[in-house]
mmCIF file of C-alpha atoms and ligand atoms in Angstrom:
data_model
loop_
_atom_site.group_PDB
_atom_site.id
_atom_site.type_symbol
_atom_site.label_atom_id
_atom_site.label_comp_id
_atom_site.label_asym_id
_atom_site.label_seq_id
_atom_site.Cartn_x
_atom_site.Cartn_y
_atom_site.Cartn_z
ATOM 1 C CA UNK A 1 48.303 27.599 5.069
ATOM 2 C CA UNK A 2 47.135 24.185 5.170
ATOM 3 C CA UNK A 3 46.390 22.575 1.622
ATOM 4 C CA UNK A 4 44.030 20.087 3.552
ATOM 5 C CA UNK A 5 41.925 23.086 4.676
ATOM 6 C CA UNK A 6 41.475 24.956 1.992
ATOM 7 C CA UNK A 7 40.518 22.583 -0.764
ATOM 8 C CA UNK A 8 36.611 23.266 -1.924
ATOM 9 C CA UNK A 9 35.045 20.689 -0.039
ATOM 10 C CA UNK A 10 30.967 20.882 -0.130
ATOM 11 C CA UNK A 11 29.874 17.955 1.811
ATOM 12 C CA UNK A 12 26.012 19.073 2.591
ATOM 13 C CA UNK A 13 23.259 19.296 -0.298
ATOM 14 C CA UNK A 14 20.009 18.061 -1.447
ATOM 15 C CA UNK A 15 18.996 16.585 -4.687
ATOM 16 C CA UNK A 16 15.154 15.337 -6.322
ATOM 17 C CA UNK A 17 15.610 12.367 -3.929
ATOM 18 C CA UNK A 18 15.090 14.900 -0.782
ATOM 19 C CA UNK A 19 13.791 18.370 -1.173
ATOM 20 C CA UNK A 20 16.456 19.465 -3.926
ATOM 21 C CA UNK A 21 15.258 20.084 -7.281
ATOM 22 C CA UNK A 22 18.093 18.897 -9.196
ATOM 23 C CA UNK A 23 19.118 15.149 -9.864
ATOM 24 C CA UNK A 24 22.180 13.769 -8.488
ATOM 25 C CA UNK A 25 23.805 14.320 -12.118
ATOM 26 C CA UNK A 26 23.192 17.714 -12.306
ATOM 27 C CA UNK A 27 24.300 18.476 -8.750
ATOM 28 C CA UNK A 28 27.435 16.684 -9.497
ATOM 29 C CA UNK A 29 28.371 19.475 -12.774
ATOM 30 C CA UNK A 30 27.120 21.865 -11.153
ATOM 31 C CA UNK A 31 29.575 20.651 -7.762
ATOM 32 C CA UNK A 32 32.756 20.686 -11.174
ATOM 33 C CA UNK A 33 31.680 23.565 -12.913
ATOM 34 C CA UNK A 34 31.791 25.642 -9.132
ATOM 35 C CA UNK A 35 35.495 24.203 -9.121
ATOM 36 C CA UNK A 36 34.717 21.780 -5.903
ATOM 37 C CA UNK A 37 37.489 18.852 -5.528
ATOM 38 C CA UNK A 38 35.333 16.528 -2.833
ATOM 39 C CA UNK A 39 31.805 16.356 -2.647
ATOM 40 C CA UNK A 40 28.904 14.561 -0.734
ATOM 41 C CA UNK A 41 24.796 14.541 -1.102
ATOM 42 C CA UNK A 42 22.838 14.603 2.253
ATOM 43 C CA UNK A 43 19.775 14.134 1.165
ATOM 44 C CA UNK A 44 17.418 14.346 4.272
ATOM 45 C CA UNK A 45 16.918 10.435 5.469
ATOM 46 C CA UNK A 46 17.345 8.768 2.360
ATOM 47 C CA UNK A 47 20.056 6.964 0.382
ATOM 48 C CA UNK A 48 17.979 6.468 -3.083
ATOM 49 C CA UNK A 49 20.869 8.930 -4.245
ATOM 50 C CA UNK A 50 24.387 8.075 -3.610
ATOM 51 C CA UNK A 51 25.481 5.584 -6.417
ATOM 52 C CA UNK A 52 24.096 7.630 -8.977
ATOM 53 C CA UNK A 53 26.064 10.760 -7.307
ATOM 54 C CA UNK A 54 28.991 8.802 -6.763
ATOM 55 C CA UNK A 55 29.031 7.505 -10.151
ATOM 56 C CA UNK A 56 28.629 11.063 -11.516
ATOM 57 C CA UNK A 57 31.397 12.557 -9.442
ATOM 58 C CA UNK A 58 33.798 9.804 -10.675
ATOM 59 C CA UNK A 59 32.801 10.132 -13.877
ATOM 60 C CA UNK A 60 33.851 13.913 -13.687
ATOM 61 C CA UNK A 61 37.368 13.104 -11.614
ATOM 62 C CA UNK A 62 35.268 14.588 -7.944
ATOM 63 C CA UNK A 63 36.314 13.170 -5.008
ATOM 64 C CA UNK A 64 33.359 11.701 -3.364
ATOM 65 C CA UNK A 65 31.828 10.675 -0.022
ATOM 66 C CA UNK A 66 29.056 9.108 0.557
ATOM 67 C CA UNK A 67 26.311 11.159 2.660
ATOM 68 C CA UNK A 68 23.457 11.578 4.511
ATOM 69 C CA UNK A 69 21.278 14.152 7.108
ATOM 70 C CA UNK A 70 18.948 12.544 9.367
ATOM 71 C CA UNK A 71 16.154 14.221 11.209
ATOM 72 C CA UNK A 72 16.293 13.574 14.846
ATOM 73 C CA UNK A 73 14.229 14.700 17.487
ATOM 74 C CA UNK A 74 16.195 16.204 20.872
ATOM 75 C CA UNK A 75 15.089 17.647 24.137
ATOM 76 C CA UNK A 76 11.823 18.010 22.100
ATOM 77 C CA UNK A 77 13.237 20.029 19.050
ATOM 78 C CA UNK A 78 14.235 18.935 15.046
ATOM 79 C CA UNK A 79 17.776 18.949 15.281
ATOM 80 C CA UNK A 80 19.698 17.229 11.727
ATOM 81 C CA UNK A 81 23.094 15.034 12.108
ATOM 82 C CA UNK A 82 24.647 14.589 8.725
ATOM 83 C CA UNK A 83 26.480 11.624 8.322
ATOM 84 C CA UNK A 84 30.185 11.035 6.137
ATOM 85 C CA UNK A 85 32.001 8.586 4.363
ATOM 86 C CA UNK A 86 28.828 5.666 5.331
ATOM 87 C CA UNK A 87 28.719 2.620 2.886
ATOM 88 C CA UNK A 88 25.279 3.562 1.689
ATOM 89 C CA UNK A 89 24.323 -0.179 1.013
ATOM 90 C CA UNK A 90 24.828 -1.147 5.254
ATOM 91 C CA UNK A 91 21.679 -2.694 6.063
ATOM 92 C CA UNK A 92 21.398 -1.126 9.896
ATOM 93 C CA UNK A 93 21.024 2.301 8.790
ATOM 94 C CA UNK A 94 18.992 1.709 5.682
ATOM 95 C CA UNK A 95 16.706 0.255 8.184
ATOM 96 C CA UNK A 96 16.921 3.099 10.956
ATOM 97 C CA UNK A 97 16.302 5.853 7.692
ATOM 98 C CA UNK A 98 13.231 3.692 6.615
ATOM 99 C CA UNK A 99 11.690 4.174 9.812
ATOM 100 C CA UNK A 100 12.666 7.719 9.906
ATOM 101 C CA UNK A 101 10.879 8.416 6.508
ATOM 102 C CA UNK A 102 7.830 6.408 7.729
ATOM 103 C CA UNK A 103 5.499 8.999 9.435
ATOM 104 C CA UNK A 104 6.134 11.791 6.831
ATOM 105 C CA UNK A 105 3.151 10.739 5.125
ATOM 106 C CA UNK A 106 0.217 11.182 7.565
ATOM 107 C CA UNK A 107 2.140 14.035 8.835
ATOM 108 C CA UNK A 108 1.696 15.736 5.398
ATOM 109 C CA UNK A 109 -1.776 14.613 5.221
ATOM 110 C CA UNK A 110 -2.115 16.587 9.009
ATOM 111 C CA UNK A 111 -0.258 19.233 7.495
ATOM 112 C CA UNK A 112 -2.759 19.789 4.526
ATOM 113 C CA UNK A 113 -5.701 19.960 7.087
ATOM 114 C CA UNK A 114 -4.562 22.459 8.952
ATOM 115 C CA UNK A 115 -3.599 24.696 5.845
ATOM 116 C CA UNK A 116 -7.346 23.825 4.352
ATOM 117 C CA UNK A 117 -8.427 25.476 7.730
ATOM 118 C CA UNK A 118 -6.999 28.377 7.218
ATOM 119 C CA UNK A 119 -8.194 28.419 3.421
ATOM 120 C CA UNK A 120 -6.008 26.728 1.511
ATOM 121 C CA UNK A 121 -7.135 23.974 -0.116
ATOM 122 C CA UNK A 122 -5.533 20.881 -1.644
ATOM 123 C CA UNK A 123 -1.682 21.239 -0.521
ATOM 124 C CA UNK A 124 -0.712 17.501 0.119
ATOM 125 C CA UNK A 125 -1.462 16.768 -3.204
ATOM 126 C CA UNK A 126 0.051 20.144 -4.338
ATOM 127 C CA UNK A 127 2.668 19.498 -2.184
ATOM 128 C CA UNK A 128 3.444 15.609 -3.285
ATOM 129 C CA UNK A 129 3.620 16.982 -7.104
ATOM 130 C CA UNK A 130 6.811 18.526 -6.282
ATOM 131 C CA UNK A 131 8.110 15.391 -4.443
ATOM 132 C CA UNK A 132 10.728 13.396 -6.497
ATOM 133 C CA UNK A 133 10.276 10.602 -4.193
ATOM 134 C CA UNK A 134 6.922 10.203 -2.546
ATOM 135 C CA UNK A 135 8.638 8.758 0.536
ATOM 136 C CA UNK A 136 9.713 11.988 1.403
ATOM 137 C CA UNK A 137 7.341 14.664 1.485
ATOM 138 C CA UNK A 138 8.632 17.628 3.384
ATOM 139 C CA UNK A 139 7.856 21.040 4.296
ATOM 140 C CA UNK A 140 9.851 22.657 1.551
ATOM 141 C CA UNK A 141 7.682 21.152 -0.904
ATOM 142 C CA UNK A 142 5.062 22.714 1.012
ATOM 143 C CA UNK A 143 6.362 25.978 0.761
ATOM 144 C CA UNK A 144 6.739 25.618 -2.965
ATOM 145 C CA UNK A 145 3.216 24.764 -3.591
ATOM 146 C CA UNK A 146 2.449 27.904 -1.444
ATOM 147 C CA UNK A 147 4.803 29.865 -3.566
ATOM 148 C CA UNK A 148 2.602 28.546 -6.653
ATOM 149 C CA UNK A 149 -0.300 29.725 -4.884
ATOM 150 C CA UNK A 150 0.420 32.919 -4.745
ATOM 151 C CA UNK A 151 0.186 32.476 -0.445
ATOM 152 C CA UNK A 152 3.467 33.818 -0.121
ATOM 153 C CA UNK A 153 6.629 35.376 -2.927
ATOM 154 C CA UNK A 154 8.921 33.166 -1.990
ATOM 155 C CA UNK A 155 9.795 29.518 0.908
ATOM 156 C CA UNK A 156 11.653 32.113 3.065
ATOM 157 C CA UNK A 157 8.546 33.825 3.488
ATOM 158 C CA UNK A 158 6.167 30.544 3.474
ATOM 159 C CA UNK A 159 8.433 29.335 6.704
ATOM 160 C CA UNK A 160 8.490 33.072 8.568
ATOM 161 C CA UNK A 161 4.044 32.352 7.895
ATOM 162 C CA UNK A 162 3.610 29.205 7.730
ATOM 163 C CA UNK A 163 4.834 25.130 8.785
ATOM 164 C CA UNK A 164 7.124 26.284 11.715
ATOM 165 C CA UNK A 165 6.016 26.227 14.948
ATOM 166 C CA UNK A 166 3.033 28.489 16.009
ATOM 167 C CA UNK A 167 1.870 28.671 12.367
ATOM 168 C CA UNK A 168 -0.521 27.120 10.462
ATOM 169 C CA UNK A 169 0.716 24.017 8.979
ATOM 170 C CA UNK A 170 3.178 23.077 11.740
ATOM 171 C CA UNK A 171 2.886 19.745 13.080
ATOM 172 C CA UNK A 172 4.990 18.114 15.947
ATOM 173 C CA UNK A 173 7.133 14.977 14.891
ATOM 174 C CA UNK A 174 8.935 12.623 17.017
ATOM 175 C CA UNK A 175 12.002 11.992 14.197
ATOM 176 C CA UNK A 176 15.255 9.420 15.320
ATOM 177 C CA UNK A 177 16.472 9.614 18.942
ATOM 178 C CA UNK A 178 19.932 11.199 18.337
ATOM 179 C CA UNK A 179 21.631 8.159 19.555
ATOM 180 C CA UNK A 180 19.805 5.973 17.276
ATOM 181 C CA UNK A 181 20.925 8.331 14.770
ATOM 182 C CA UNK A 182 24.779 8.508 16.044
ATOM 183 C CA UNK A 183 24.957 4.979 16.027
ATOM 184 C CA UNK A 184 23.239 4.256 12.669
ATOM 185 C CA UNK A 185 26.177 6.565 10.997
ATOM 186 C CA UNK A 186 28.736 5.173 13.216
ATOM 187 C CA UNK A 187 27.282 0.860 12.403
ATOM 188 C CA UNK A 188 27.800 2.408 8.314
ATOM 189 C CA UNK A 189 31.469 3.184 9.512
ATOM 190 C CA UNK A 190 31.093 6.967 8.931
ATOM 191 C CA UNK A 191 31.318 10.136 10.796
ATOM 192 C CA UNK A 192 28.450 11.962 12.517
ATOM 193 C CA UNK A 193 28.625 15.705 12.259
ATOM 194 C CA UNK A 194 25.789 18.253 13.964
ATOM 195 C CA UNK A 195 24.577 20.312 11.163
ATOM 196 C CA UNK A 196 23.901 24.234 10.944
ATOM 197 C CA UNK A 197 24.519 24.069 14.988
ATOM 198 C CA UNK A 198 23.335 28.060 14.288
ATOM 199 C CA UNK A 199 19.803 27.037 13.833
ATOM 200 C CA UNK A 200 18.927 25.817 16.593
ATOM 201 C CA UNK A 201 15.853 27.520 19.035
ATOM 202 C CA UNK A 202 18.364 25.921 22.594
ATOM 203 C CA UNK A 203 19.927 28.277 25.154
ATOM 204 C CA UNK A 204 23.857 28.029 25.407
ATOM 205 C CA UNK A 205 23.065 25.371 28.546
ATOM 206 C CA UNK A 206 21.096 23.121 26.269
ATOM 207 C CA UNK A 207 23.667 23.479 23.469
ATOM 208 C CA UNK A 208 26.349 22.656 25.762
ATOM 209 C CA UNK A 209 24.869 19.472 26.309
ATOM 210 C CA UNK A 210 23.742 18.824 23.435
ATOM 211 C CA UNK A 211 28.466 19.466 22.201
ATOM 212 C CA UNK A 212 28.812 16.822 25.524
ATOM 213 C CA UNK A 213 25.973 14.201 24.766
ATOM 214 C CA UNK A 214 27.328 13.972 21.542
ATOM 215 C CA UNK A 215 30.658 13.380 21.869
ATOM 216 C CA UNK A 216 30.033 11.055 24.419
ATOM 217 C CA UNK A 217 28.277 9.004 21.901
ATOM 218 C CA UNK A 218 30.870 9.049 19.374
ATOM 219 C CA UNK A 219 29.838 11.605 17.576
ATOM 220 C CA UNK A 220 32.759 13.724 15.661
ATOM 221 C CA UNK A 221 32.026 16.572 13.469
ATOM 222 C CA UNK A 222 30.513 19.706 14.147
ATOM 223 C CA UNK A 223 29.772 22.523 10.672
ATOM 224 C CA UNK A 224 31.402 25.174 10.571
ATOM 225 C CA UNK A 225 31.162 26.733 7.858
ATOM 226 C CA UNK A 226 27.683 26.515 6.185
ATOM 227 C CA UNK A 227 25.377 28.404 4.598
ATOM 228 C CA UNK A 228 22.994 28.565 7.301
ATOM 229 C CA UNK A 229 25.511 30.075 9.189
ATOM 230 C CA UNK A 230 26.403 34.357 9.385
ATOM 231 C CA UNK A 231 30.534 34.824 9.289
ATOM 232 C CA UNK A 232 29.806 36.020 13.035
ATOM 233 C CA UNK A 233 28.535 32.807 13.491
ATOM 234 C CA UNK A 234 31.904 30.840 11.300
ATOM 235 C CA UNK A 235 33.608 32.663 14.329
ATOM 236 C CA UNK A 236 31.455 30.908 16.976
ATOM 237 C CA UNK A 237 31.166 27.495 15.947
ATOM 238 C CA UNK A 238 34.950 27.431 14.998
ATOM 239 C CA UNK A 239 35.640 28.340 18.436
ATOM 240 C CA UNK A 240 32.925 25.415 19.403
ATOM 241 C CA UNK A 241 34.845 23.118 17.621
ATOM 242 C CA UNK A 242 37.833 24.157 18.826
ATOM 243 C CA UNK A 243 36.673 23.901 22.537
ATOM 244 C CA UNK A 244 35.242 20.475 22.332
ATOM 245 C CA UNK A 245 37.918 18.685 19.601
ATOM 246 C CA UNK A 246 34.988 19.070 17.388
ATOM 247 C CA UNK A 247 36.127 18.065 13.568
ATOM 248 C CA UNK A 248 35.070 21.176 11.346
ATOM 249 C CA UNK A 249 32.807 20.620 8.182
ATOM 250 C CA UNK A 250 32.277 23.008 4.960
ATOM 251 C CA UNK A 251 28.579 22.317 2.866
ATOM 252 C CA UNK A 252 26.627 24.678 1.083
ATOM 253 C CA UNK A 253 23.152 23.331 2.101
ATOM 254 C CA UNK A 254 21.725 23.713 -1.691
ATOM 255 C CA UNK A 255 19.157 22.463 -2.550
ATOM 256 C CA UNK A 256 17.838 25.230 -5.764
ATOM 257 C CA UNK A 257 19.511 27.864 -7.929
ATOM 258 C CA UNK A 258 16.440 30.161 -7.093
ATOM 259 C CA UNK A 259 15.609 29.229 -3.446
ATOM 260 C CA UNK A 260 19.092 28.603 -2.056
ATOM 261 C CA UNK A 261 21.231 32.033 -0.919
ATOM 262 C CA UNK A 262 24.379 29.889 -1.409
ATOM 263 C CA UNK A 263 25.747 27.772 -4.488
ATOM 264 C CA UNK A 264 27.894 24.674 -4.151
ATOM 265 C CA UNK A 265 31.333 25.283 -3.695
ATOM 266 C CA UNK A 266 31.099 28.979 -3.039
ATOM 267 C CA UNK A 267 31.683 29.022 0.682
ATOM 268 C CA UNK A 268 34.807 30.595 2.440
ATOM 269 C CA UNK A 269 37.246 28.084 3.370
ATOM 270 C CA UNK A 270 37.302 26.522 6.499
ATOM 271 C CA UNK A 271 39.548 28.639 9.065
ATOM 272 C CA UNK A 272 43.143 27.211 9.161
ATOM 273 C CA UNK A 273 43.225 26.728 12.893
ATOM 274 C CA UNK A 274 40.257 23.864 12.476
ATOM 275 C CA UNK A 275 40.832 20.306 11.352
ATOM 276 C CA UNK A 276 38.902 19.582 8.285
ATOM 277 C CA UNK A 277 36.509 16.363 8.962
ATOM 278 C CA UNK A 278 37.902 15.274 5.538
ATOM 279 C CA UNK A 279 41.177 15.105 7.143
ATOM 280 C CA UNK A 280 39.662 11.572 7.928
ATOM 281 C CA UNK A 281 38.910 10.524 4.313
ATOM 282 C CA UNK A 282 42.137 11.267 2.937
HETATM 283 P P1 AMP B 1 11.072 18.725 7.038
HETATM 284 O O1 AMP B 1 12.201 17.727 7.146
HETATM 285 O O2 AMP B 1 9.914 18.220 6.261
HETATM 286 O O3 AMP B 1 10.667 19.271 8.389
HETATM 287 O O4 AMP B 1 11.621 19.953 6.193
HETATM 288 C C1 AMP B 1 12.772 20.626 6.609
HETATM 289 C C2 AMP B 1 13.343 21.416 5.432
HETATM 290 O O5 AMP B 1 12.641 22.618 5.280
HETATM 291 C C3 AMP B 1 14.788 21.825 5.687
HETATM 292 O O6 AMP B 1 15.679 20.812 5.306
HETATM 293 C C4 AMP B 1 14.928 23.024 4.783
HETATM 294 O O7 AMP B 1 15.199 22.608 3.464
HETATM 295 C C5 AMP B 1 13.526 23.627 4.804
HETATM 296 N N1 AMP B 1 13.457 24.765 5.728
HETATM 297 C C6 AMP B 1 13.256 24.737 7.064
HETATM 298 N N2 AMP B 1 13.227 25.986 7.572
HETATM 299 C C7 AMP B 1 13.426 26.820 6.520
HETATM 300 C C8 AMP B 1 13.501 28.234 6.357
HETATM 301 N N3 AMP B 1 13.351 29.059 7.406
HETATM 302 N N4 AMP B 1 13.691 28.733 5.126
HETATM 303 C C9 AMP B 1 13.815 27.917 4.060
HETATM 304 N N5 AMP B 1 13.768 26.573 4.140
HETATM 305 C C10 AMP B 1 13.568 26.043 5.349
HETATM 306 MN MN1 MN B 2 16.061 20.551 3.162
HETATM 307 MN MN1 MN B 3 19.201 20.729 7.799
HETATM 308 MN MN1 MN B 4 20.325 20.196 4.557
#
């Protein structure tokens, strides 16, 4: 077996600075205490966090790369690219993120007003109280506020009822083209990987393009591994990766001990057959 693939990479979770609810510091113990050896936070279009998670993961001997997932809009859906190993200070995609982050605002205010219509009052400000940065309001701190409402038990059940499309409090978002997105990643010399590929609502046509569109464009990685994904699904998307020369990723997606069905670190490994996209930061 491959050392390479089976070290305890998690290179996909959230902290305060996204829709996580721990800081960068805790995420980073909580990364050593799980027994993980290289480690990156993707907070959802937004840097604010990587030197102080960088910092933290030296400080506890983790190897770290600097990360990122970005919300882009293709053929009309939310897809997310998470991007490796940037320098988080490169102006060009500090830029393309600010823009990214821009409309999340006024679509939280349009969000409120269509939950107040269906008689809930007052969730953008509910919602911005759980916001760790205001810049980035998202749906899951919706679904929190929701949960504190008593609207629904838990955010799995706020997003089967509510802010996904055909529910109240869904609204339509044009996020970063994905090759705005590709290139942003690329311009930061990192690696662009298509995240949860599971999740998405396209038929295997529209998923084939979107494997071919993206590796035209330089993009790289593809996760494997994640925990969005079913082991049926590991199967699949190793075989995707496989198939297209894809590089193979390993994150938890975390983002809360009581919200998130998988901790840092606690993924199977990545299959042996795959090469690991930290085969490249090594
Ligand atoms: P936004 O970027 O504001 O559209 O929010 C997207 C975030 O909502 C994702 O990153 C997840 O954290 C969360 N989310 C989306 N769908 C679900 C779901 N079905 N269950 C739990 N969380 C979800
Ligand atoms: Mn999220
Ligand atoms: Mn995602
Ligand atoms: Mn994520």
């Amino acid at each position: 077996m491959s050392s390479l693939s089976t070290i305890n990479a998690d290179l996909h979770c959230h902290s305060v600075i996204s829709d996580g609810t721990l800081t960068p510091e805790v995420l980073a113990e909580r990364a050593k205490a799980n027994g993980v050896s290289l480690w990156a936070l993707t907070d959802h279009d937004e840097l604010g966090g990587q030197q102080r998670a960088k910092s933290a993961a030296q400080a506890l001997s983790i190897d770290y790369v600097a990360g990122v997932e970005i919300s882009v809009t293709w053929m009309g859906q939310t897809i997310h690219i998470v991007g490796l190993g940037i320098d988080s200070e490169h102006l060009g995609i500090i830029e393309g993120l600010r823009r990214t982050r821009e409309g999340r605002g006024n679509r939280a205010k349009q969000m409120s007003d269509q939950l107040l219509k269906v008689g809930i009052p007052g969730a953008y400000e509910g919602a911005l109280h759980y916001a760790g940065n205001h810049q980035l309001i998202s749906r899951t701190h919706f679904a929190r506020f929701l949960v504190e409402q008593g609207v629904c038990k838990d955010t799995e059940h706020v997003f089967k009822n509510y802010l996904v499309e055909g529910k109240p409090g869904f609204v339509t978002h044009q996020w970063a083209p994905l090759d705005d997105a590709v290139a942003w990643i690329k311009g930061a010399g990192g690696v662009a990987v298509i995240a949860h590929p599971g999740r998405y609502n396209f038929n295997a046509l529209q998923m084939e393009e979107l494997y071919k569109h993206f590796k035209n464009i330089g993009g790289l990685g593809i996760e494997v591994i994640t925990g969005s994904h079913s082991p049926d699904q590991y199967q699949t998307y190793g075989e995707i990766a496989q198939h297209y020369g894809f590089l193979a990723s390993r994150g938890s997606d975390f983002h809360d001990p009581s919200e998130s069905h998988v901790d840092l670190g606690s993924l199977p490994p990545l299959p042996d057959s795959l090469t690991p996209v930290w085969s490249v930061f090594h």
